[in-house]
Amino acid sequence: MTYQHSYARSIADPAAFWAEQADALAWYRKPLQTLSENPDGTHQWFADGRLNSCYLALDHQIEQGRGEQTALIYDSPVTGSQQQFTYVQLRDEVARLAGLLRELGVQKGDGVIIYMPMVPQAAMAMLACARIGAVHSVVFGGFAANELALRIDDARPTLLLTASCGLEFDRVIEYKPLVDRALALAKHQPHQVLVLQRPQASATLVEGRDLDWHSAVAAANPVPPVKLAAADPLYIMYTSGTTGKPKGIVRENGGNAVALGFAMRHIYGMQAGDVWWGISDVGWVVGHSLIVYGPLMNGCTTVLYEGKPIRTPDAGAYWRVVEQYRVNGLFCAPTAMRAIRKEDPNGEFLRRYDLSSLRQLFLAGEKLDSSTHQWLESTSGKAVHDHWWQTETGWPVTAPCVGLDGSAARPGSSNRAVPGYHVRVLDDDGQLLGANQQGAIVIALPLPPGCCQTLWGDHQRYLDAYLTAYPGYYHTGDGGYLDDEGFVYIMGRTDDVINVSGHRLSTGEMEDLVAHHPAVAECAVIGVHDEIKGQVPLALVVLKDGQGINEAALQSELVASVREQIGALACFNQVRVVNRLPKTRSGKTLRAVLRKIADQQAYTPPSTLDDPAVLAEIEAVLASFARVG
Ligand code: AMP
């Protein structure tokens, strides 16, 4: 199967192409209907198929003779521990945990929130939900109580699973007080909270509500997987939209399983028995697709790493893991490689390790700058591939299909569209643009299997956010262009979403918090360049008249407030007081102009700008954040 041939077939006849891919899956009932369109423009894949994602990830692998193969390697430099689970051991743990969830009243279709650090039990919790048809929603451990509360109120979980703490380098972060605070803030209350006590911190349990994980699981009885419809939701993953309210991306069981089979084999070139390392956190989509479901459903050994690229203990940490477990392929975000490069520019740490098992590295989540790309390729001697996707798609949109024959690369491009994705570029009026013309990147409908087709509890918001701007197309929110051979160049978001260390954040949400400060008349939060993190937020603030507060004091108050309300992951550290913000005559802040100035892109002051003089001050303030090189 060649890339060209697969791609052409996937666009010409998506149903036939994906029916063939679906054939490889161990369904309980093979779907006869591959693709159907709903009246609102969304699509349904494999409507009459029946399957179970946990069965595919564990039981089926055992039936295929992989019971004694290592399924999951837990490597935790922050706690100094390492542990391995065979497929049989992991299945047994998951089946018992699933039995416990059932005993605690969790039914098919119920929401379950998982707020846990990178421990094997987090993956077990996801798989246990999948086993009984509960819909998990993992909330990244770096989110503050308020963010957790928002997600609790939206997902309305029956149960919440957590741990006593997470670890950041040598710092213990107690999770339980955050959970207690979130539950005090939330209107919805889960029936119970299951708490994994870790040796580094002991959580206080609330009588009658909180349960000790170890003793409860030990007393539970294992249960088999249930048969689910392909369209039954597997999980909700909240992501930042352009407003403060996070969007609950819904992933369906059937499409996800088919898509991840295709991705693991044909994009990442992984076979059953290979060792795969998705370097991310279970709290992000990568953690779902490339730590838990993708590798396990495809018979790989997956590495779950509780550590950092540097300082756990040094910039050789990743390479140590590659050597120790003979990792064949890995995924990580560019920010991690920039951090490693800063500490190990000449590759001295890297050269201490035997990387011969590693075939290639895949980077995504944010722009991969060419300098980091070249550095990584030359120091590691391995192929380094940029690829582009989103929480919404759940798997790569553009990528080198190394498992086909599509690995040729172009500098600065995140490669060509993956089979199934008809990527186009449109101008503001929705007209198709030609090669090398920059515009809004869209995907012609139907989206391939695995991509989100609705938002949890708010289908209209899905239609409004993704399908309305350009009828017939899914609106990615990214701008860029395609060259004459179809290589895609992503230039960045065209909306108010920024990407900090590969984490997607809404500037609108931060603006709400900044605007609440009594001294602030108005503000705009934008993303500015950061050497390691890619982007960091910067607040431009106009003070109310007569405010005595100085910039430093205001900054420290606002930084504390964002940290408290959103979490440290926002990396909100910069506040600048300005006299005015650029506005249209009707009073709208010209965000697109601010973004362009921050990115040092050429721009024409829009004719709607009320006073062009205001831009000189903004340019001067933003010059100190200019992208270097
Ligand atoms: P998330 O949903 O958090 O994974 O963020 C998705 C967004 O990250 C995309 O819409 C892009 O703006 C950005 N992104 C992901 N991968 C890349 C890449 N390879 N190059 C440039 N931007 C990327």
XYZ file of C-alpha atoms and ligand atoms in Angstrom:
652
model
C 0.000 0.000 0.000
C 1.567 3.317 -1.014
C 0.810 6.670 0.525
C -0.366 8.182 -2.767
C -2.675 5.301 -3.545
C -4.143 5.179 -0.003
C -4.647 8.896 0.125
C -6.392 9.064 -3.248
C -8.695 6.171 -2.333
C -9.520 7.614 1.092
C -10.708 10.861 -0.511
C -12.458 9.362 -3.526
C -14.363 6.740 -1.545
C -14.025 7.243 2.224
C -16.592 4.585 3.072
C -14.846 1.849 1.089
C -11.422 2.886 2.372
C -12.436 2.852 6.051
C -14.545 -0.293 5.716
C -11.327 -2.052 4.725
C -9.438 -0.569 7.682
C -12.265 -1.506 10.039
C -12.040 -5.079 8.842
C -8.762 -5.498 10.740
C -10.489 -4.799 14.076
C -11.782 -7.497 16.437
C -15.398 -6.272 16.576
C -18.050 -8.175 18.483
C -20.223 -7.350 15.509
C -18.647 -6.116 12.313
C -20.347 -2.981 11.003
C -22.301 -3.264 7.767
C -22.950 0.469 7.629
C -19.637 2.284 7.314
C -20.589 5.926 6.913
C -23.796 7.884 7.213
C -24.483 11.606 7.195
C -26.727 13.346 9.699
C -28.973 16.205 8.574
C -26.804 18.753 10.449
C -23.672 17.843 8.472
C -22.034 15.646 11.119
C -21.262 12.011 10.321
C -21.559 8.633 11.886
C -18.997 5.921 11.388
C -19.710 2.197 11.755
C -23.200 2.816 13.183
C -24.149 -0.836 13.641
C -20.736 -2.115 14.769
C -20.277 -3.375 18.311
C -17.014 -3.480 20.212
C -15.237 -2.687 23.464
C -12.086 -0.560 23.571
C -10.784 -2.211 26.749
C -11.307 -5.663 25.236
C -9.320 -4.585 22.175
C -6.537 -3.139 24.336
C -6.193 -6.088 26.721
C -8.288 -9.275 26.376
C -7.946 -9.453 22.613
C -4.172 -9.031 22.849
C -4.053 -11.927 25.317
C -6.170 -14.041 22.948
C -3.581 -13.271 20.271
C -0.835 -14.787 22.432
C 0.572 -11.605 23.951
C -0.469 -12.364 27.552
C 3.104 -12.548 28.846
C 4.380 -9.608 26.801
C 4.923 -6.439 28.786
C 1.943 -4.192 28.164
C 2.873 -1.220 30.330
C 6.181 0.018 31.697
C 5.935 2.570 34.477
C 9.118 4.562 34.876
C 9.146 7.228 37.546
C 12.411 9.040 38.177
C 10.564 11.435 40.497
C 9.777 8.607 42.927
C 12.704 6.377 42.012
C 10.390 3.518 41.038
C 9.877 1.320 38.003
C 7.245 -1.340 37.452
C 6.121 -3.507 34.565
C 2.770 -5.151 33.844
C 2.220 -7.945 31.340
C -0.980 -7.896 29.323
C -2.445 -10.527 31.692
C -1.469 -8.552 34.787
C -2.861 -5.333 33.381
C -6.100 -7.021 32.307
C -6.521 -8.515 35.798
C -5.975 -5.161 37.511
C -8.333 -3.391 35.123
C -11.047 -6.049 35.363
C -11.065 -5.781 39.162
C -11.108 -1.994 39.108
C -13.962 -2.139 36.593
C -15.786 -4.480 38.974
C -15.330 -1.952 41.753
C -16.684 0.889 39.612
C -19.741 -1.226 38.892
C -20.195 -2.021 42.586
C -20.005 1.716 43.280
C -22.944 2.274 40.976
C -21.211 3.357 37.769
C -23.341 2.363 34.796
C -22.809 2.363 31.056
C -22.882 5.981 29.802
C -22.078 7.502 33.221
C -19.322 10.096 33.480
C -16.226 9.411 35.593
C -13.619 12.081 36.297
C -10.022 10.970 36.649
C -7.752 13.570 38.271
C -4.517 11.685 38.653
C -0.781 11.947 38.174
C 1.232 9.752 35.813
C 0.848 6.464 37.647
C -0.239 3.120 36.148
C -3.536 3.389 38.033
C -4.483 6.381 35.862
C -4.276 4.204 32.735
C -6.052 1.391 34.574
C -8.842 3.791 35.522
C -9.355 4.802 31.888
C -9.414 1.202 30.718
C -11.721 0.161 33.571
C -14.244 2.809 32.510
C -13.976 1.645 28.914
C -14.569 -1.937 30.049
C -17.983 -1.139 31.502
C -18.952 1.567 29.023
C -18.519 4.467 31.444
C -17.278 7.705 29.881
C -14.038 8.876 31.428
C -12.820 12.409 31.518
C -9.237 12.789 32.614
C -8.432 16.244 33.974
C -4.773 17.221 33.811
C -3.268 17.292 37.315
C -1.808 20.762 36.754
C -5.255 22.354 36.648
C -6.360 24.316 39.692
C -9.496 23.523 41.730
C -11.641 25.999 39.824
C -10.858 24.355 36.476
C -11.564 20.929 37.939
C -14.897 22.222 39.279
C -15.889 23.516 35.813
C -15.232 20.072 34.360
C -17.096 18.318 37.178
C -20.147 20.470 36.527
C -19.999 19.807 32.810
C -19.236 16.062 32.857
C -21.525 15.400 35.857
C -19.529 12.344 36.970
C -20.943 9.534 39.094
C -17.498 8.932 40.517
C -14.218 10.835 40.830
C -10.888 9.025 40.908
C -7.820 10.721 42.295
C -4.549 10.202 44.130
C -3.063 11.726 47.246
C -0.411 13.601 45.261
C 1.567 14.250 42.144
C 5.259 15.133 41.964
C 6.963 18.021 40.202
C 10.694 17.366 40.324
C 11.176 16.963 44.091
C 8.039 18.899 45.056
C 5.030 16.977 46.328
C 1.743 18.456 45.106
C -1.135 17.283 47.206
C -4.144 16.542 44.998
C -6.737 15.797 47.635
C -7.081 19.353 49.012
C -7.551 20.507 45.393
C -10.251 17.907 44.861
C -11.982 18.883 48.095
C -11.907 22.537 47.053
C -13.194 21.707 43.576
C -16.068 19.723 45.071
C -16.892 22.633 47.346
C -17.050 24.893 44.268
C -18.934 22.484 42.002
C -22.707 22.279 41.909
C -22.642 18.660 40.828
C -21.364 16.120 43.340
C -20.121 12.648 42.402
C -21.439 9.913 44.689
C -17.990 8.871 45.755
C -14.301 9.667 45.474
C -11.762 6.868 45.108
C -8.353 7.921 46.435
C -5.038 6.284 45.609
C -2.775 6.849 48.594
C 0.803 7.319 47.471
C 3.730 6.993 49.903
C 4.761 10.636 49.309
C 1.565 12.105 50.828
C -1.334 10.780 52.819
C -4.751 12.177 51.907
C -7.434 12.738 54.490
C -10.556 10.828 53.481
C -14.023 12.262 53.955
C -16.104 9.719 55.858
C -18.893 8.230 53.744
C -17.700 9.836 50.486
C -14.042 8.908 50.012
C -12.730 5.390 49.585
C -9.232 3.982 49.773
C -8.256 2.703 46.332
C -6.068 -0.257 47.355
C -8.435 -1.825 49.857
C -11.533 -1.218 47.730
C -9.968 -2.748 44.608
C -8.615 -5.720 46.580
C -12.145 -6.548 47.715
C -13.742 -6.154 44.261
C -14.638 -8.855 41.754
C -13.413 -8.700 38.157
C -15.927 -8.096 35.371
C -15.773 -8.825 31.630
C -16.009 -6.115 28.954
C -19.474 -5.058 27.807
C -20.548 -4.816 24.180
C -20.879 -1.202 23.086
C -22.134 0.524 19.968
C -19.440 2.148 17.837
C -20.946 5.573 18.520
C -21.020 5.102 22.298
C -18.653 7.649 23.831
C -15.348 6.352 25.134
C -14.200 9.566 26.724
C -14.582 13.309 27.078
C -11.456 15.417 26.836
C -11.849 19.039 27.755
C -9.935 21.530 25.707
C -9.741 25.297 25.613
C -11.991 27.084 23.206
C -12.125 30.765 22.580
C -14.325 31.368 25.619
C -13.693 30.578 29.262
C -15.904 27.497 29.215
C -13.887 24.455 28.163
C -15.197 22.319 25.322
C -15.938 18.677 26.098
C -14.554 16.861 23.082
C -16.312 13.510 22.770
C -14.490 10.508 21.357
C -16.483 7.522 20.121
C -15.364 3.944 20.649
C -15.622 2.674 17.071
C -13.996 5.478 15.108
C -11.256 5.834 17.689
C -10.279 2.160 17.514
C -10.171 2.105 13.717
C -8.276 5.407 13.492
C -5.682 4.470 16.099
C -5.068 1.133 14.362
C -4.360 3.020 11.172
C -2.227 5.622 12.940
C -0.043 3.231 14.919
C 0.696 1.039 11.910
C 0.811 3.422 9.010
C 1.792 6.783 10.476
C 4.098 5.694 13.277
C 5.200 2.414 11.676
C 4.620 0.426 14.878
C 3.957 -3.312 14.904
C 2.683 -5.555 17.690
C 5.587 -6.323 20.017
C 7.297 -2.961 19.445
C 8.013 -0.631 22.362
C 6.321 2.742 21.996
C 6.753 5.797 24.169
C 4.188 8.597 24.030
C 5.787 11.324 26.111
C 2.882 13.304 27.434
C 0.422 13.174 30.286
C -2.761 11.138 30.555
C -4.501 14.494 31.012
C -4.040 15.358 27.325
C -5.289 13.799 24.129
C -1.832 12.386 23.410
C -2.061 10.515 26.680
C -5.285 8.909 25.483
C -4.265 8.097 21.923
C -0.549 7.458 22.342
C -0.006 6.258 25.900
C -3.094 4.145 26.514
C -5.388 3.203 23.622
C -3.198 3.400 20.495
C -0.233 1.312 21.641
C -2.234 -1.245 23.659
C -4.915 -1.807 21.018
C -2.097 -2.554 18.623
C -0.160 -4.978 20.805
C 2.756 -2.661 21.597
C 4.472 -2.185 24.926
C 3.709 1.319 26.157
C 5.894 3.436 28.437
C 4.236 5.633 31.058
C 6.841 8.083 32.336
C 6.466 10.149 35.471
C 9.327 12.548 34.981
C 10.603 15.499 33.022
C 12.946 15.973 30.082
C 15.513 17.637 32.360
C 16.377 17.610 36.061
C 14.981 14.109 36.621
C 17.926 13.825 37.050
C 19.439 15.500 33.967
C 19.075 16.213 30.250
C 19.852 12.561 29.466
C 16.584 11.358 31.094
C 14.755 10.602 27.820
C 17.724 8.824 26.308
C 18.145 6.698 29.435
C 14.544 5.479 29.037
C 15.062 4.748 25.338
C 18.127 2.647 26.098
C 16.710 0.883 29.148
C 13.497 -0.315 27.482
C 14.747 -0.516 23.908
C 12.150 2.015 22.768
C 11.415 1.753 19.012
C 9.430 4.936 18.457
C 8.527 7.979 20.477
C 6.308 11.010 20.446
C 7.011 14.252 22.264
C 6.304 17.975 22.106
C 8.963 20.324 20.709
C 9.085 22.224 24.005
C 10.638 19.181 25.703
C 13.360 18.982 23.086
C 14.057 22.702 23.388
C 14.509 22.242 27.139
C 16.901 19.324 26.562
C 18.835 21.240 23.933
C 19.304 24.196 26.246
C 21.014 21.965 28.819
C 22.750 19.644 26.388
C 23.516 21.690 23.276
C 26.347 19.432 22.170
C 24.560 16.149 22.821
C 26.970 15.021 25.542
C 24.214 13.481 27.658
C 22.638 11.934 24.592
C 25.850 10.187 23.553
C 26.042 8.331 26.867
C 23.141 6.125 25.801
C 22.597 3.436 23.221
C 19.753 4.664 21.027
C 20.075 1.902 18.426
C 16.545 0.586 19.096
C 14.956 3.928 18.226
C 13.768 4.125 14.639
C 12.387 7.654 14.653
C 10.965 10.510 16.677
C 7.632 12.226 16.106
C 7.021 15.753 17.350
C 3.709 17.612 17.567
C 1.513 19.770 19.726
C 2.988 23.104 18.680
C 5.219 24.500 15.992
C 8.508 22.664 15.591
C 11.080 25.363 14.847
C 13.598 24.348 12.234
C 16.560 25.016 14.506
C 15.346 22.485 17.110
C 14.409 20.076 14.308
C 17.888 20.196 12.799
C 19.610 20.000 16.166
C 17.639 16.917 17.159
C 18.213 15.174 13.861
C 21.921 15.845 13.838
C 22.589 14.986 17.495
C 20.402 11.870 17.585
C 21.196 10.704 14.051
C 17.516 9.706 13.762
C 14.708 10.836 11.518
C 12.641 13.498 13.277
C 9.122 14.033 11.979
C 6.869 17.012 12.540
C 3.167 16.235 12.435
C 0.022 18.172 13.214
C -3.200 17.290 14.994
C -5.651 18.531 17.583
C -7.599 17.274 20.570
C -10.648 17.331 18.311
C -9.176 14.977 15.712
C -7.608 12.604 18.233
C -4.999 11.438 15.742
C -2.732 13.098 13.180
C -4.148 15.199 10.356
C -0.830 15.713 8.603
C 2.100 13.391 9.195
C 4.712 11.353 7.426
C 3.144 7.934 6.899
C 6.301 5.996 7.682
C 4.346 2.740 7.722
C 3.347 3.379 4.119
C 6.036 4.993 2.005
C 5.337 8.600 2.809
C 8.265 9.766 4.886
C 9.800 12.359 2.548
C 9.924 15.660 4.426
C 10.120 19.366 3.648
C 11.679 21.812 6.114
C 9.069 23.838 7.974
C 6.205 21.589 6.910
C 4.290 19.283 9.197
C 3.999 16.960 6.205
C 1.146 15.956 3.933
C -2.441 15.143 4.850
C -2.909 11.671 6.262
C -5.325 9.393 4.353
C -8.858 10.330 5.367
C -8.196 14.047 5.786
C -9.055 16.259 2.824
C -7.108 19.337 3.920
C -7.860 22.573 2.053
C -7.094 26.265 2.505
C -9.833 28.926 2.252
C -9.850 32.693 2.195
C -12.072 34.794 4.465
C -14.981 34.420 2.032
C -14.707 30.654 2.011
C -13.149 30.471 -1.464
C -10.569 27.767 -2.098
C -7.035 29.086 -2.281
C -4.328 27.662 -4.497
C -0.890 26.312 -3.641
C 1.297 28.551 -1.475
C -1.560 30.921 -0.645
C -2.113 31.444 3.054
C -5.548 31.223 4.621
C -7.705 29.237 7.017
C -6.873 25.542 7.120
C -10.017 23.427 6.911
C -10.891 19.783 6.379
C -13.565 18.872 3.847
C -16.333 16.768 5.379
C -16.652 13.956 6.217
C -14.002 13.928 8.879
C -12.403 10.487 9.057
C -13.199 8.037 11.885
C -11.982 9.025 15.341
C -12.575 12.758 14.969
C -14.935 14.474 17.364
C -18.507 14.809 16.056
C -20.090 16.516 19.052
C -19.352 18.325 22.309
C -20.507 16.788 25.563
C -23.955 18.105 26.326
C -23.732 20.896 23.752
C -24.104 19.724 20.169
C -25.038 23.206 18.962
C -21.727 24.577 20.223
C -19.975 21.914 18.144
C -21.837 23.001 15.026
C -21.166 26.670 15.776
C -17.494 26.221 16.576
C -16.495 23.861 13.800
C -18.989 23.500 10.963
C -20.611 26.906 10.578
C -17.790 29.234 9.468
C -17.247 27.372 6.189
C -20.194 25.151 5.215
C -19.033 21.694 4.143
C -15.748 22.029 5.996
C -14.432 21.473 9.493
C -12.776 24.671 10.725
C -9.463 23.804 12.393
C -8.727 27.252 13.871
C -5.230 27.109 12.372
C -3.926 29.245 9.544
C -1.350 28.253 6.958
C -0.912 26.978 3.433
C -0.211 23.944 1.264
C 2.619 23.878 -1.247
C 2.281 22.547 -4.772
C 2.898 18.976 -3.632
C 0.414 19.093 -0.794
C 2.870 19.649 2.062
C 1.120 21.576 4.815
C 2.660 24.557 6.611
C 0.945 25.540 9.859
C 1.429 29.209 10.711
C -0.506 29.267 13.999
C -3.952 29.784 15.453
C -6.279 32.296 13.930
C -8.349 32.552 17.112
C -7.760 33.369 20.761
C -6.176 30.073 21.637
C -2.488 29.961 22.515
C -0.150 27.058 22.922
C 2.116 27.051 25.975
C 4.570 24.141 26.090
C 2.193 22.271 23.805
C -0.730 22.959 26.173
C -3.663 24.714 24.659
C -5.053 27.633 26.622
C -7.756 30.195 26.097
C -6.620 33.799 26.349
C -10.258 34.787 26.905
C -10.322 32.850 30.148
C -7.227 34.656 31.416
C -8.676 37.983 30.306
C -11.751 37.371 32.430
C -9.552 36.955 35.480
C -7.334 39.959 34.714
C -10.373 42.148 34.058
C -11.707 41.325 37.521
C -8.848 43.168 39.220
C -10.199 46.409 40.709
C -7.463 48.536 39.080
C -7.976 47.163 35.583
C -10.154 49.098 33.142
C -9.587 46.724 30.258
C -7.095 44.214 29.028
C -6.050 41.872 26.266
C -4.120 38.655 26.794
C -2.075 37.472 23.848
C 0.553 34.812 23.234
C 4.122 36.022 22.838
C 7.166 34.069 21.778
C 9.129 32.111 24.376
C 12.364 30.330 23.590
C 11.485 27.111 25.420
C 7.708 27.096 25.807
C 6.938 28.275 22.275
C 4.412 30.803 23.533
C 3.586 32.362 26.883
C 0.666 34.637 27.749
C 1.182 38.378 28.133
C -1.473 40.696 29.541
C -1.699 44.217 28.145
C -3.568 46.207 30.743
C -5.160 49.639 30.724
C -5.602 50.963 34.256
C -8.633 52.767 35.583
C -7.975 56.461 36.087
C -6.418 57.455 39.392
C -5.026 53.997 40.238
C -1.872 54.242 42.324
C -0.804 50.627 41.755
C 2.530 50.142 40.022
C 3.184 47.615 37.275
C 5.212 45.217 39.435
C 2.586 45.055 42.184
C -0.203 44.605 39.664
C 1.749 41.881 37.943
C 2.318 39.901 41.112
C -1.367 40.123 42.093
C -2.546 39.042 38.655
C 0.010 36.233 38.418
C -1.181 34.892 41.767
C -4.805 35.086 40.675
C -4.288 33.195 37.398
C -2.180 30.583 39.169
C -4.908 30.103 41.757
C -7.794 29.976 39.281
C -6.308 28.219 36.253
C -3.076 26.662 37.455
C 0.664 26.926 37.075
C 0.491 25.346 33.629
C -0.710 28.665 32.175
C 2.788 30.141 32.770
C 1.114 33.516 33.205
C 3.944 35.767 34.399
C 3.928 38.901 32.284
C 1.780 42.003 32.672
C 2.423 45.303 30.911
C 0.500 48.496 31.538
C -0.331 50.424 28.357
C -2.246 53.634 27.794
C -4.661 52.190 25.260
C -5.477 49.061 23.317
C -5.985 49.114 19.544
C -9.711 49.139 18.908
C -12.178 49.368 16.115
C -14.415 52.401 16.071
C -17.147 50.214 17.483
C -14.939 49.418 20.457
C -13.746 45.873 19.652
C -10.152 45.086 20.553
C -8.188 44.243 17.425
C -6.770 40.947 18.500
C -5.617 39.866 15.076
C -3.430 42.989 14.951
C -2.021 42.322 18.414
C -1.214 38.740 17.399
C 0.551 39.915 14.273
C 2.618 42.506 16.141
C 3.573 39.894 18.746
C 4.605 37.455 16.000
C 6.522 40.206 14.178
C 4.406 39.594 11.110
C 3.767 42.345 8.599
C 0.319 43.866 9.018
C -1.744 46.636 7.617
C -3.570 48.664 10.255
C -7.231 47.918 9.518
C -9.362 50.751 8.263
C -11.627 50.230 11.258
C -8.835 51.177 13.686
C -9.958 54.234 15.620
C -6.508 55.739 16.226
C -3.364 54.422 14.468
C -1.115 56.222 16.973
C -1.961 53.619 19.587
C 0.018 50.959 17.715
C 3.423 52.581 18.315
C 3.183 52.027 22.056
C 2.055 48.393 21.603
C 4.876 47.720 19.148
C 7.408 49.117 21.613
C 6.059 46.966 24.458
C 5.985 43.817 22.346
C 9.423 44.361 20.809
C 11.050 42.909 23.916
C 9.198 39.626 23.322
C 10.129 39.378 19.668
C 10.913 35.996 18.240
C 14.648 35.564 17.850
C 16.075 33.675 14.866
P -4.283 20.543 21.197
O -5.697 20.346 20.848
O -4.075 21.000 22.588
O -3.443 19.355 20.838
O -3.747 21.752 20.313
C -3.889 21.702 18.927
C -3.232 22.892 18.335
O -1.818 22.834 18.542
C -3.396 22.966 16.838
O -4.626 23.524 16.461
C -2.214 23.812 16.446
O -2.460 25.182 16.630
C -1.139 23.369 17.422
N -0.284 22.332 16.831
C -0.325 21.015 17.045
N 0.638 20.381 16.344
C 1.307 21.323 15.657
C 2.404 21.307 14.719
N 3.020 20.178 14.404
N 2.785 22.491 14.193
C 2.171 23.654 14.525
N 1.139 23.724 15.401
C 0.707 22.583 15.957
